[in-house]
Short mmCIF file of C-alpha atoms in Angstrom, two decimals:
data_model
loop_
_atom_site.label_atom_id
_atom_site.label_comp_id
_atom_site.label_asym_id
_atom_site.label_seq_id
_atom_site.Cartn_x
_atom_site.Cartn_y
_atom_site.Cartn_z
CA UNK A 13 0.00 0.00 0.00
CA UNK A 14 0.90 3.62 -0.13
CA UNK A 15 3.54 4.72 2.32
CA UNK A 16 5.33 7.87 3.28
CA UNK A 17 8.78 8.09 4.82
CA UNK A 18 9.33 10.92 7.26
CA UNK A 19 12.75 12.00 8.54
CA UNK A 20 14.32 12.61 10.92
CA UNK A 21 12.59 10.66 13.66
CA UNK A 22 13.92 12.98 16.36
CA UNK A 23 15.49 16.42 16.38
CA UNK A 24 16.93 18.34 19.31
CA UNK A 25 17.63 22.01 18.70
CA UNK A 26 18.64 25.00 20.75
CA UNK A 27 15.96 27.65 20.98
CA UNK A 28 16.41 30.04 18.08
CA UNK A 29 17.77 27.43 15.69
CA UNK A 30 15.87 26.34 12.61
CA UNK A 31 14.22 22.96 12.13
CA UNK A 32 13.13 20.99 9.08
CA UNK A 33 11.26 17.71 8.68
CA UNK A 34 10.87 15.92 5.37
CA UNK A 35 8.33 13.52 3.91
CA UNK A 36 8.98 11.37 0.87
CA UNK A 37 6.67 9.16 -1.12
CA UNK A 38 7.46 6.72 -3.91
CA UNK A 39 4.23 7.66 -5.68
CA UNK A 40 2.78 10.96 -6.82
CA UNK A 41 0.51 12.45 -4.21
CA UNK A 42 -2.76 14.25 -4.81
CA UNK A 43 -2.17 16.32 -1.70
CA UNK A 44 -0.36 16.24 1.60
CA UNK A 45 -1.40 17.40 5.04
CA UNK A 46 0.65 18.37 8.08
CA UNK A 47 -0.28 17.94 11.73
CA UNK A 48 1.29 18.87 15.06
CA UNK A 49 0.86 16.82 18.22
CA UNK A 50 1.99 18.37 21.49
CA UNK A 51 3.27 16.01 24.21
CA UNK A 52 0.25 14.30 25.76
CA UNK A 53 -2.03 15.94 23.22
CA UNK A 54 -3.79 15.08 20.02
CA UNK A 55 -2.83 15.79 16.41
CA UNK A 56 -3.90 19.22 15.22
CA UNK A 57 -4.30 20.00 11.54
CA UNK A 58 -1.86 22.64 10.32
CA UNK A 59 -2.20 22.81 6.55
CA UNK A 60 -2.90 21.03 3.29
CA UNK A 61 -0.78 21.36 0.16
CA UNK A 62 -2.28 20.51 -3.20
CA UNK A 63 -0.37 22.13 -6.04
CA UNK A 64 2.99 21.13 -7.46
CA UNK A 65 5.73 23.37 -6.04
CA UNK A 66 3.33 25.01 -3.60
CA UNK A 67 4.81 27.01 -0.71
CA UNK A 68 2.68 28.17 2.19
CA UNK A 69 3.66 30.09 5.29
CA UNK A 70 2.15 30.29 8.73
CA UNK A 71 4.20 32.77 10.78
CA UNK A 72 7.53 30.98 11.36
CA UNK A 73 6.39 27.77 9.64
CA UNK A 74 7.01 27.22 5.92
CA UNK A 75 5.46 24.27 4.11
CA UNK A 76 6.58 23.10 0.68
CA UNK A 77 5.23 20.58 -1.78
CA UNK A 78 7.73 19.21 -4.27
CA UNK A 79 7.49 19.87 -7.98
CA UNK A 80 6.87 16.19 -8.65
CA UNK A 81 4.38 16.01 -5.76
CA UNK A 82 6.32 13.17 -4.19
CA UNK A 83 7.85 15.03 -1.28
CA UNK A 84 7.10 17.76 1.18
CA UNK A 85 8.85 19.64 3.94
CA UNK A 86 8.03 21.71 6.99
CA UNK A 87 10.57 24.30 8.06
CA UNK A 88 10.42 26.22 11.31
CA UNK A 89 12.50 29.38 11.56
CA UNK A 90 13.95 30.38 14.92
CA UNK A 91 12.33 27.66 17.02
CA UNK A 92 10.67 28.46 20.31
CA UNK A 93 9.85 26.17 23.22
CA UNK A 94 6.21 26.29 22.12
CA UNK A 95 7.21 24.44 18.94
CA UNK A 96 7.94 21.28 20.95
CA UNK A 97 5.94 18.28 19.75
CA UNK A 98 5.68 15.71 17.02
CA UNK A 99 5.05 16.81 13.47
CA UNK A 100 3.31 14.43 11.10
CA UNK A 101 2.77 14.53 7.41
CA UNK A 102 -0.21 12.60 6.08
CA UNK A 103 -1.28 11.58 2.62
CA UNK A 104 -4.53 10.54 1.07
CA UNK A 105 -4.37 6.76 1.15
CA UNK A 106 -7.16 5.81 -1.18
CA UNK A 107 -9.60 7.28 -3.61
CA UNK A 108 -12.37 9.25 -2.07
CA UNK A 109 -12.56 7.58 1.32
CA UNK A 110 -10.73 10.21 3.35
CA UNK A 111 -8.27 7.64 4.60
CA UNK A 112 -5.12 9.43 5.74
CA UNK A 113 -1.85 7.56 5.97
CA UNK A 114 0.44 9.22 8.46
CA UNK A 115 4.19 9.43 8.35
CA UNK A 116 6.15 8.19 11.33
CA UNK A 117 6.43 11.70 12.71
CA UNK A 118 9.36 13.89 13.70
CA UNK A 119 9.61 14.69 17.39
CA UNK A 120 11.10 18.09 18.04
CA UNK A 121 12.72 19.01 21.33
CA UNK A 122 13.75 22.62 21.90
CA UNK A 123 16.29 23.48 24.58
CA UNK A 124 15.74 26.91 26.11
CA UNK B 24 -17.30 23.93 23.12
CA UNK B 25 -15.38 20.73 22.39
CA UNK B 26 -15.53 19.88 18.69
CA UNK B 27 -14.69 16.17 18.95
CA UNK B 28 -15.09 14.69 22.38
CA UNK B 29 -14.27 11.17 23.39
CA UNK B 30 -14.76 9.36 26.66
CA UNK B 31 -13.20 8.09 28.75
CA UNK B 32 -9.85 9.86 28.64
CA UNK B 33 -8.14 7.03 30.50
CA UNK B 34 -9.10 3.39 30.68
CA UNK B 35 -7.25 0.78 32.73
CA UNK B 36 -8.65 -2.71 32.54
CA UNK B 37 -7.72 -6.33 32.88
CA UNK B 38 -7.04 -8.74 30.07
CA UNK B 39 -10.15 -10.48 28.83
CA UNK B 40 -12.52 -7.63 29.70
CA UNK B 41 -14.81 -5.86 27.24
CA UNK B 42 -14.75 -2.08 27.03
CA UNK B 43 -16.22 0.74 24.96
CA UNK B 44 -14.98 4.17 23.95
CA UNK B 45 -17.44 6.82 22.85
CA UNK B 46 -16.95 9.68 20.44
CA UNK B 47 -19.14 12.60 19.51
CA UNK B 48 -18.55 15.53 17.16
CA UNK B 49 -20.53 18.74 16.97
CA UNK B 50 -18.93 20.07 13.80
CA UNK B 51 -21.55 18.71 11.41
CA UNK B 52 -18.86 16.63 9.69
CA UNK B 53 -19.98 13.70 7.58
CA UNK B 54 -17.06 11.34 8.18
CA UNK B 55 -15.67 9.93 11.41
CA UNK B 56 -12.62 7.77 12.09
CA UNK B 57 -10.87 5.68 14.69
CA UNK B 58 -7.09 5.76 14.77
CA UNK B 59 -4.73 3.83 17.01
CA UNK B 60 -1.47 5.41 18.15
CA UNK B 61 1.14 3.01 19.48
CA UNK B 62 3.97 3.68 21.91
CA UNK B 63 6.18 4.87 19.04
CA UNK B 64 3.54 7.46 18.12
CA UNK B 65 2.65 5.70 14.88
CA UNK B 66 -0.92 6.58 13.86
CA UNK B 67 -2.83 3.87 12.06
CA UNK B 68 -6.37 4.04 10.80
CA UNK B 69 -8.78 1.40 12.03
CA UNK B 70 -12.24 2.36 10.81
CA UNK B 71 -14.11 5.12 9.06
CA UNK B 72 -17.80 5.87 8.74
CA UNK B 73 -19.40 8.28 6.31
CA UNK B 74 -22.96 9.22 7.21
CA UNK B 75 -23.30 6.07 9.32
CA UNK B 76 -21.96 3.84 6.56
CA UNK B 77 -18.73 1.89 7.15
CA UNK B 78 -16.29 2.87 4.40
CA UNK B 79 -12.92 1.87 5.81
CA UNK B 80 -12.29 -1.31 7.72
CA UNK B 81 -8.58 -1.94 8.02
CA UNK B 82 -7.01 -5.21 9.08
CA UNK B 83 -8.18 -5.05 12.65
CA UNK B 84 -9.03 -8.06 14.84
CA UNK B 85 -12.76 -8.67 14.86
CA UNK B 86 -12.68 -8.13 18.62
CA UNK B 87 -12.92 -4.46 17.62
CA UNK B 88 -16.37 -3.40 16.51
CA UNK B 89 -17.30 0.16 15.61
CA UNK B 90 -20.85 1.46 15.74
CA UNK B 91 -22.22 4.70 14.37
CA UNK B 92 -25.78 5.35 15.55
CA UNK B 93 -25.82 8.67 13.70
CA UNK B 94 -23.32 10.80 11.83
CA UNK B 95 -22.33 12.70 14.96
CA UNK B 96 -21.39 9.62 16.96
CA UNK B 97 -18.90 6.82 16.47
CA UNK B 98 -18.25 4.34 19.23
CA UNK B 99 -15.66 1.59 19.51
CA UNK B 100 -16.29 -1.62 21.38
CA UNK B 101 -13.45 -3.97 22.16
CA UNK B 102 -14.02 -7.55 23.29
CA UNK B 103 -11.61 -9.81 25.13
CA UNK B 104 -8.95 -7.16 25.61
CA UNK B 105 -5.33 -8.19 25.17
CA UNK B 106 -2.09 -6.64 26.38
CA UNK B 107 -1.27 -5.59 22.82
CA UNK B 108 -4.40 -3.45 22.67
CA UNK B 109 -2.76 -0.95 25.02
CA UNK B 110 -2.44 2.28 23.05
CA UNK B 111 -4.00 5.69 22.62
CA UNK B 112 -7.15 5.59 20.53
CA UNK B 113 -8.12 8.76 18.71
CA UNK B 114 -11.45 9.58 17.22
CA UNK B 115 -11.45 12.12 14.40
CA UNK B 116 -13.91 13.71 12.04
CA UNK B 117 -13.73 15.48 8.73
CA UNK B 118 -15.88 17.06 6.10
CA UNK B 119 -15.86 15.88 2.54
CA UNK B 120 -13.79 12.81 3.40
CA UNK B 121 -10.80 14.62 4.79
CA UNK B 122 -10.29 17.23 2.09
CA UNK B 123 -9.95 19.99 4.65
CA UNK B 124 -8.11 18.02 7.32
CA UNK B 125 -9.19 16.00 10.29
CA UNK B 126 -10.27 17.27 13.68
CA UNK B 127 -9.08 14.87 16.36
CA UNK B 128 -10.51 14.17 19.78
CA UNK B 129 -8.25 14.32 22.81
CA UNK B 130 -7.69 10.56 22.81
CA UNK B 131 -8.37 7.62 25.10
CA UNK B 132 -5.33 6.05 26.70
CA UNK B 133 -6.14 2.36 27.10
CA UNK B 134 -3.95 0.28 29.37
CA UNK B 135 -4.57 -3.45 29.56
CA UNK B 136 -3.00 -5.16 32.56
#
């Protein structure tokens, strides 16, 4: 079945440093979604990317969808302690059922 | 106002017992889901209902049985609980089969002892 590889699994950064997580698929994606899960919390929808080469920004977060629609990245500029959590990408797993297949997640720790 | 609420938040039970988790959404979404998150944080879909109709039924032991009495509710009943069922179970809902993202409930942490 469809799968997505997300790297790195863990990332420790000093507050103020940048952070990037990557998702890669072997197949062309119709869209990709990103979620954030705080420690002890639930996944929260951040954004959906649909178009080839799309770039979207949310304050310090920049989301990109690759030209071939097979990869995506989330970049956080100047991390803050509030950015701590696990970031998941998720792809549409089957036609028209809404089934999301989640990446393994990247857990971000930020040292103050 | 909680958008997707699930109860209970914590559930500790013995092996062999039967338990239920309830989920309700007040967003007017037409699709609801159950996901299981293991200790490594991997999220895996279990079931999905669209307007009370089962549309996704992943390879899940038949000890797990979902029920959707109406499109705002999706419950999960688990028979003969096993140690390996320990996980966090998330309910989620979406409109238009996930096109605009899922809204997750706060999760039920199930511990089987």
